[in-house]
Coordinates of C-alpha atoms in Angstrom, one line a residue:
Chain G
M59 CA 20.4 -34.5 -20.0
A60 CA 20.9 -31.5 -22.3
D61 CA 20.8 -33.9 -25.3
L62 CA 16.9 -35.4 -24.7
D63 CA 15.8 -31.7 -23.8
A64 CA 16.8 -28.5 -24.9
L65 CA 17.9 -25.9 -22.3
E66 CA 15.2 -23.8 -23.8
D67 CA 12.6 -26.3 -22.7
L68 CA 13.8 -26.9 -19.1
M69 CA 13.8 -23.0 -18.4
R70 CA 10.7 -22.4 -20.0
A71 CA 9.0 -25.5 -17.7
A72 CA 11.0 -23.8 -14.5
N73 CA 9.3 -20.7 -15.5
R74 CA 6.0 -22.5 -15.3
G75 CA 7.0 -23.9 -11.9
D76 CA 8.6 -27.2 -12.9
S77 CA 11.4 -27.7 -10.2
A78 CA 12.8 -30.9 -11.6
A79 CA 13.1 -29.4 -14.9
Y80 CA 15.1 -26.5 -13.3
L81 CA 16.9 -29.1 -11.6
R82 CA 18.1 -30.6 -14.8
L83 CA 19.1 -27.7 -16.2
F84 CA 21.5 -26.5 -13.2
T85 CA 23.0 -30.4 -13.6
A86 CA 23.6 -29.7 -16.9
I87 CA 25.1 -26.8 -16.9
T88 CA 27.1 -26.7 -13.9
P89 CA 30.0 -29.2 -14.9
V90 CA 30.3 -26.7 -18.1
L91 CA 30.5 -23.5 -16.2
R92 CA 32.8 -25.5 -13.2
K93 CA 35.3 -26.0 -16.2
V94 CA 35.2 -22.5 -17.6
V95 CA 35.7 -21.1 -13.8
R96 CA 38.5 -23.4 -13.3
A97 CA 40.1 -22.8 -16.4
R98 CA 40.5 -18.9 -15.8
G99 CA 41.0 -19.2 -12.2
A100 CA 44.0 -21.7 -11.2
A101 CA 45.0 -19.3 -8.7
L102 CA 42.3 -19.3 -6.6
G103 CA 42.2 -23.0 -5.6
H104 CA 39.3 -25.1 -6.0
A105 CA 37.3 -23.7 -3.1
G106 CA 37.9 -20.2 -4.7
C107 CA 37.0 -21.4 -8.0
E108 CA 33.6 -23.1 -6.2
D109 CA 32.7 -19.8 -4.8
V110 CA 32.9 -18.1 -8.1
L111 CA 30.7 -20.8 -9.6
Q112 CA 28.2 -20.6 -7.1
D113 CA 28.3 -16.9 -7.5
A114 CA 27.3 -17.6 -11.4
L115 CA 24.6 -19.7 -10.3
L116 CA 23.0 -17.5 -8.0
A117 CA 23.0 -14.9 -10.6
I118 CA 21.5 -17.2 -13.2
H119 CA 18.8 -17.9 -10.9
S120 CA 18.1 -14.5 -9.4
K121 CA 18.3 -13.0 -12.9
R122 CA 16.3 -15.7 -14.9
H123 CA 13.5 -13.3 -15.7
T124 CA 15.7 -11.4 -17.9
W125 CA 15.9 -14.2 -20.3
R126 CA 13.1 -13.9 -23.4
E127 CA 11.2 -17.4 -23.7
D128 CA 11.5 -17.1 -27.2
A129 CA 15.4 -16.4 -27.4
P130 CA 18.1 -19.5 -27.2
L131 CA 19.3 -19.8 -24.0
R132 CA 22.8 -20.1 -24.4
P133 CA 24.0 -16.7 -25.3
W134 CA 22.0 -15.8 -22.1
L135 CA 23.4 -17.9 -19.8
Y136 CA 27.0 -17.2 -20.8
A137 CA 26.4 -13.6 -20.8
I138 CA 25.3 -13.7 -17.4
A139 CA 27.8 -16.2 -16.2
R140 CA 30.8 -14.3 -17.7
H141 CA 29.7 -11.2 -16.3
K142 CA 29.5 -12.8 -12.8
V143 CA 32.8 -14.5 -13.1
I144 CA 34.6 -11.5 -14.2
D145 CA 32.9 -9.5 -11.5
A146 CA 34.0 -12.1 -9.0
F147 CA 37.8 -12.8 -10.3
R148 CA 38.2 -8.9 -10.2
A149 CA 37.2 -8.6 -6.6
R150 CA 38.8 -11.5 -5.7
G151 CA 41.9 -11.0 -7.6
R152 CA 42.7 -8.0 -5.2
H153 CA 43.2 -10.5 -2.2
I154 CA 44.4 -13.9 -3.9
E155 CA 45.8 -16.1 -1.5
L156 CA 48.8 -17.7 -3.3
S157 CA 48.2 -21.1 -3.8
I158 CA 50.6 -23.6 -2.1
D159 CA 49.8 -26.3 -4.7
E160 CA 53.1 -25.6 -6.5
F161 CA 55.2 -26.2 -3.5
A162 CA 53.0 -29.1 -2.0
E163 CA 54.0 -31.4 -5.2
G164 CA 56.7 -33.2 -3.1
L165 CA 54.5 -33.5 -0.3
P166 CA 52.5 -36.6 0.6
A167 CA 48.7 -35.4 -0.3
A168 CA 46.4 -35.0 2.5
A169 CA 42.9 -35.6 2.5
G170 CA 41.9 -32.1 1.2
P171 CA 38.4 -30.6 1.4
D172 CA 35.8 -31.2 -0.8
P173 CA 36.3 -29.6 -4.4
T174 CA 32.8 -28.9 -4.9
D175 CA 32.6 -27.2 -1.2
G176 CA 32.2 -23.4 -1.5
R177 CA 33.6 -21.6 1.6
D178 CA 31.6 -18.1 1.2
M179 CA 28.1 -19.6 1.2
D180 CA 28.6 -21.0 4.6
K181 CA 29.5 -17.4 6.0
V182 CA 26.5 -15.6 4.4
L183 CA 24.3 -18.5 5.6
G184 CA 25.9 -17.5 8.9
Q185 CA 24.4 -14.0 8.5
L186 CA 20.9 -15.0 7.4
D187 CA 18.1 -15.3 10.1
P188 CA 18.3 -19.0 11.5
R189 CA 15.5 -20.3 10.0
A190 CA 15.6 -18.7 6.6
A191 CA 19.2 -20.4 6.6
E192 CA 17.7 -23.8 7.9
I193 CA 15.4 -24.0 4.9
V194 CA 18.3 -22.8 2.4
R195 CA 20.1 -26.2 4.0
A196 CA 17.1 -28.4 4.0
F197 CA 16.7 -28.6 0.2
G198 CA 20.4 -29.3 -0.1
L199 CA 21.8 -31.2 2.9
N200 CA 18.8 -33.0 3.6
G201 CA 17.5 -33.4 0.1
E202 CA 13.9 -32.5 1.6
T203 CA 10.9 -31.7 -0.6
T204 CA 9.1 -28.6 -0.2
A205 CA 6.3 -30.8 1.7
E206 CA 8.9 -32.2 4.0
T207 CA 10.5 -29.1 5.2
A208 CA 7.0 -27.4 5.6
A209 CA 5.8 -30.3 7.8
R210 CA 9.0 -30.3 9.6
L211 CA 9.0 -26.7 10.5
D212 CA 5.4 -26.7 11.2
M213 CA 4.8 -24.0 8.4
S214 CA 2.8 -24.1 5.0
E215 CA 4.2 -25.4 1.9
G216 CA 3.2 -21.5 0.5
A217 CA 5.0 -20.2 3.3
V218 CA 8.4 -22.3 2.6
R219 CA 8.1 -21.3 -0.7
V220 CA 8.1 -17.6 0.1
A221 CA 10.8 -18.0 3.0
L222 CA 12.9 -19.6 0.6
H223 CA 12.6 -17.5 -2.2
R224 CA 13.5 -14.6 -0.2
A225 CA 16.5 -16.1 1.5
L226 CA 18.1 -16.6 -1.6
K227 CA 17.5 -13.1 -2.6
A228 CA 18.9 -11.8 0.6
I229 CA 22.1 -14.3 -0.2
A230 CA 22.6 -13.2 -3.5
R231 CA 22.7 -9.2 -2.0
L232 CA 24.8 -10.2 0.8
R233 CA 27.2 -12.4 -2.1
E234 CA 27.5 -8.9 -3.6
R235 CA 28.4 -6.9 -0.8
M236 CA 30.9 -9.4 0.1
I237 CA 32.8 -9.4 -3.3
E238 CA 32.3 -5.5 -3.7
Chain V
M126 CA 27.9 -25.4 1.4
K127 CA 28.3 -27.6 -1.5
T128 CA 27.6 -26.7 -5.3
E129 CA 25.2 -29.8 -5.4
D130 CA 23.5 -28.5 -2.3
L131 CA 23.0 -24.8 -3.6
I132 CA 21.2 -26.1 -6.8
L133 CA 19.1 -28.3 -5.1
A134 CA 17.8 -25.0 -3.1
L135 CA 17.8 -22.7 -6.3
S136 CA 15.6 -25.4 -8.2
A137 CA 13.3 -25.5 -5.5
D138 CA 12.5 -21.6 -6.0
T139 CA 10.4 -21.4 -8.7
L140 CA 8.2 -18.4 -7.4
P141 CA 7.9 -16.3 -10.7
Q142 CA 9.7 -13.4 -10.9
K143 CA 8.2 -9.6 -12.0
S144 CA 9.8 -8.7 -15.7
V145 CA 11.7 -5.3 -15.6
A146 CA 9.0 -4.1 -18.2
Q147 CA 6.5 -4.9 -15.4
Q148 CA 8.4 -2.9 -12.6
L149 CA 9.2 0.0 -15.2
A150 CA 5.7 -0.1 -15.7
R151 CA 4.5 -0.1 -11.9
A152 CA 7.1 2.4 -10.9
M153 CA 6.9 5.1 -13.7
P154 CA 3.4 6.0 -13.3
V155 CA 3.9 6.9 -9.6
A156 CA 6.9 9.0 -10.4
T157 CA 5.2 10.7 -13.1
L158 CA 2.7 11.9 -11.0
I159 CA 4.9 13.2 -8.1
S160 CA 6.8 14.9 -10.7
I161 CA 3.4 16.4 -12.4
A162 CA 2.3 17.4 -8.9
A163 CA 5.6 19.1 -8.1
F164 CA 5.2 20.9 -11.5
L165 CA 1.7 22.0 -10.7
V166 CA 2.7 23.4 -7.2
F167 CA 5.8 25.2 -8.0
W168 CA 5.5 25.8 -11.9
G169 CA 1.9 26.0 -13.1
P170 CA 0.9 25.8 -17.1
R171 CA 1.5 28.8 -19.1
P172 CA -1.3 31.3 -19.6
D173 CA -1.6 30.4 -23.1
I174 CA -1.3 26.7 -22.6
W175 CA -4.2 25.9 -24.7
D176 CA -3.3 28.3 -27.7
A177 CA 0.3 26.4 -27.7
L178 CA -1.1 22.8 -27.5
G179 CA -2.9 23.6 -30.7
S180 CA 0.4 25.0 -32.2
A181 CA 3.5 23.4 -33.3
A182 CA 4.6 24.4 -29.9
V183 CA 3.1 21.3 -28.8
L184 CA 6.0 19.3 -30.1
K185 CA 7.8 20.3 -27.4
T186 CA 5.7 18.1 -25.2
L187 CA 5.3 15.1 -27.8
L188 CA 9.0 14.6 -29.2
P189 CA 10.4 14.4 -25.6
L190 CA 7.6 11.6 -25.2
G191 CA 8.4 9.9 -27.9
F192 CA 12.2 10.2 -27.1
V193 CA 11.1 8.5 -24.1
V194 CA 9.6 5.8 -25.6
M195 CA 12.7 4.8 -27.7
A196 CA 14.6 5.4 -24.6
A197 CA 12.6 3.0 -22.4
A198 CA 12.9 0.5 -25.4
L199 CA 16.6 0.6 -25.5
A200 CA 17.0 0.5 -21.6
L201 CA 15.0 -2.8 -21.4
A202 CA 17.2 -4.3 -24.0
L203 CA 20.2 -3.1 -22.1
T204 CA 18.8 -4.8 -19.1
H205 CA 18.4 -8.5 -20.7
P206 CA 21.4 -10.1 -22.0
G207 CA 21.4 -11.2 -25.7
A208 CA 18.6 -8.8 -26.6
R209 CA 19.2 -7.2 -29.8
Q210 CA 19.7 -3.5 -29.0
D211 CA 21.0 -2.2 -32.7
I212 CA 17.2 -1.3 -33.9
R213 CA 16.5 0.5 -30.9
A214 CA 19.7 2.4 -30.8
A215 CA 19.2 3.0 -34.5
A216 CA 16.0 4.5 -34.1
L217 CA 17.2 6.9 -31.1
G218 CA 20.0 7.9 -33.9
L219 CA 17.5 9.0 -36.3
F220 CA 15.7 11.0 -34.1
A221 CA 18.6 13.0 -32.8
I222 CA 19.7 13.1 -36.6
L223 CA 16.0 14.7 -37.3
V224 CA 16.4 17.2 -34.0
I225 CA 19.9 18.3 -34.9
G226 CA 18.6 18.7 -38.7
A227 CA 15.7 21.0 -37.5
F228 CA 18.3 22.9 -35.2
A229 CA 20.9 23.3 -38.2
T230 CA 17.9 24.5 -40.4
A231 CA 17.0 27.2 -37.8
L232 CA 20.6 28.2 -37.4
L233 CA 21.1 28.4 -41.1
N234 CA 18.3 30.9 -41.4
A235 CA 18.9 33.0 -38.4
G236 CA 22.8 32.7 -38.2
F237 CA 24.7 32.6 -34.6
A238 CA 23.7 35.9 -33.8
G239 CA 20.2 34.6 -33.6
L240 CA 21.2 31.7 -31.6
I241 CA 22.8 33.8 -29.0
A242 CA 19.6 36.4 -29.3
A243 CA 17.6 33.3 -28.3
L244 CA 19.5 31.9 -25.5
S245 CA 20.0 35.2 -23.8
T246 CA 17.0 34.7 -21.8
P247 CA 16.2 33.9 -18.2
S248 CA 14.6 31.3 -19.3
L249 CA 17.7 29.2 -20.2
L250 CA 18.5 29.1 -16.8
T251 CA 15.5 28.2 -15.5
C252 CA 15.1 25.4 -18.0
L253 CA 18.7 23.7 -17.0
I254 CA 17.6 23.9 -13.5
S255 CA 13.8 22.8 -13.5
I256 CA 14.5 19.9 -16.1
P257 CA 16.6 17.8 -13.6
V258 CA 14.7 18.8 -10.9
L259 CA 11.6 17.5 -12.2
A260 CA 13.5 14.3 -13.4
L261 CA 14.5 13.3 -10.0
P262 CA 11.5 11.2 -9.2
V263 CA 11.4 9.8 -12.4
L264 CA 15.2 8.8 -12.0
V265 CA 14.5 7.0 -8.9
A266 CA 11.9 5.1 -10.5
V267 CA 13.7 4.1 -13.6
F268 CA 16.8 2.9 -11.8
W269 CA 14.9 1.0 -9.2
A270 CA 13.1 -0.9 -12.3
L271 CA 16.4 -1.1 -14.0
S272 CA 18.1 -2.9 -11.2
S273 CA 15.9 -5.7 -11.5
G274 CA 17.5 -6.5 -14.7
A275 CA 20.7 -7.7 -15.8
A276 CA 22.9 -4.8 -17.1
L277 CA 26.0 -5.6 -18.6
R278 CA 27.0 -2.4 -19.5
P279 CA 25.8 -0.2 -16.3
R280 CA 27.2 2.9 -17.3
L281 CA 25.6 3.0 -20.5
T282 CA 22.5 1.6 -19.0
G283 CA 22.5 4.2 -16.5
A284 CA 22.7 7.1 -19.3
V285 CA 19.9 5.9 -20.9
A286 CA 17.9 5.8 -17.6
G287 CA 18.9 9.3 -17.3
S288 CA 17.5 10.2 -20.5
I289 CA 14.2 8.7 -19.9
A290 CA 13.9 10.9 -16.9
G291 CA 15.0 13.7 -18.6
G292 CA 13.1 13.3 -21.4
L293 CA 9.9 12.8 -19.3
A294 CA 10.9 15.9 -17.2
A295 CA 11.0 18.0 -20.3
S296 CA 7.8 17.1 -21.6
V297 CA 6.3 18.2 -18.2
Y298 CA 8.0 21.6 -18.3
S299 CA 7.2 22.4 -22.1
I300 CA 3.9 23.0 -20.4
Y301 CA 5.5 25.9 -18.6
C302 CA 7.8 26.8 -20.8
D303 CA 6.8 29.9 -23.3
K304 CA 10.0 30.1 -25.3
D305 CA 9.0 28.2 -28.5
M306 CA 11.8 29.0 -31.0
I307 CA 13.7 25.9 -32.1
L308 CA 17.0 27.9 -31.7
F309 CA 16.1 28.1 -27.9
V310 CA 14.0 24.6 -27.4
V311 CA 16.7 22.3 -29.1
P312 CA 19.9 23.6 -27.3
A313 CA 17.9 24.3 -23.7
Y314 CA 16.1 20.8 -23.6
C315 CA 18.8 18.8 -24.9
A316 CA 21.5 20.2 -22.7
A317 CA 18.9 19.7 -20.0
I318 CA 18.4 16.1 -20.7
A319 CA 22.2 15.6 -21.1
S320 CA 22.7 16.5 -17.5
V321 CA 20.3 14.2 -16.6
A322 CA 22.1 11.6 -18.7
V323 CA 25.4 12.4 -17.0
I324 CA 24.0 11.9 -13.6
G325 CA 22.5 8.5 -15.0
A326 CA 25.9 7.5 -16.2
L327 CA 27.8 8.5 -13.1
L328 CA 25.2 6.4 -11.1
G329 CA 24.5 3.5 -13.1
P330 CA 27.9 1.4 -12.0
R331 CA 26.7 2.0 -8.6
L332 CA 23.2 1.1 -8.6
L333 CA 22.8 -1.2 -11.6
R334 CA 25.9 -3.8 -10.1
W335 CA 24.6 -7.3 -9.5

C-alpha cells in the first residue's frame, strides 16, 4: 500500500480530514513499528510489546501537527516512534516481568492471548467516562462509522468527532501518567 | 484493546490540531501584556525614556527582542522532529559572538577596574531580580505552547524557552533601567536571562514530556 501512495500523500490527505487515507497510513506503518518494538523488547512479552507499540501509535496521532507538510514523513515518524519506544521501555524496564517463555518450551502450547492485544489500553479506557470509552471502542470493536455511532448514541456527527478527539487526548495523557 | 481496533479509532479522529506556532502566537501576547502591566504598576519607565529611546540605549530594548525572535525560531525547530536546527542555532551563536565582542571591546578600554565600577551599583541586584520576575508569565506561556509540540531534547528546549522569556523580560525591563554602559548591561542582562534559561532547563524534562 505504501508503494502505491507515498506516506507523505496519505498524511497530507489525513490532515485535510481524509480518514480513509489516515487508516491506510496506520495500516502501512503498524507492522513495521511492531517489528522494531519486538526486536528490542523480547523481555516484555508479546502483550507488553503491543502496549509499547500502541503508545507509539498514540504519540504519532497526538503529535501529527508537528510534521511539516513539505518534509519527508519517515524521519519524523521514526523520531516520534523512537522517542516513545525508548520512553516506554525505560519506564517498563524497571518492572519487567520475567518471561516464562524460556521455561515453557517443553510444555504444550496453550492457546495464548491474541498477540495483537494490548492490556494497558483497557485499563485506561476503564478510567475514561463510560460514554467516551464507548465512542473509542465503537470505531474499533464494532467497526462503526462516525454516522453510525452518532445515530446509535443519539448525538450529532460533529459531537461524536469532538468526543472522540477529546477521548483520545485524555487517553494519551493517562497513558503518559501510567508509564511515568 | 487490539492494535487494529486502536488504529480504527485513531484514523477516525481527523479534527485539525493547532500548530505549535499558533499556540505560541496565542499565548505570548497575553503573557507579554501581563508582564508589561506588572511593569507599569511596579517599575515604570525611567524619567528620560524618550531621550534614551532616541540614543544608542534603544539597543537595550531592541537587541533582546531580536534574541527572542531567534530563540523562538529555534524552539519551534526543537519541537518539530526532523526540522533543521543548525541554521537557527548558528544565528543565535553569531548573535552571542557579536554581544561578547562588544563587551570585550568595552572591557579592553576600561579594564577590570572599570567592570567592577560599572557593576558596583544597587541596579545590579534590581536587574537580576526584576528580569526573572517579569519573565515569569512569559515562561508559563512559552511552556504551555511548546508542550503541545514534540520536544526530543526537553532540557535544551526548556533552556531555550527560558531564554525567550528572559529576553522578552529584559526588553521590558530596559524601559526602567537607567544604566546604559555596555560593561553593566551585557553582564547584568545576560546573567538575568541565563538564570531564567537555567530555570527553563530544570523544568523542561518535567513539563515537556509526552
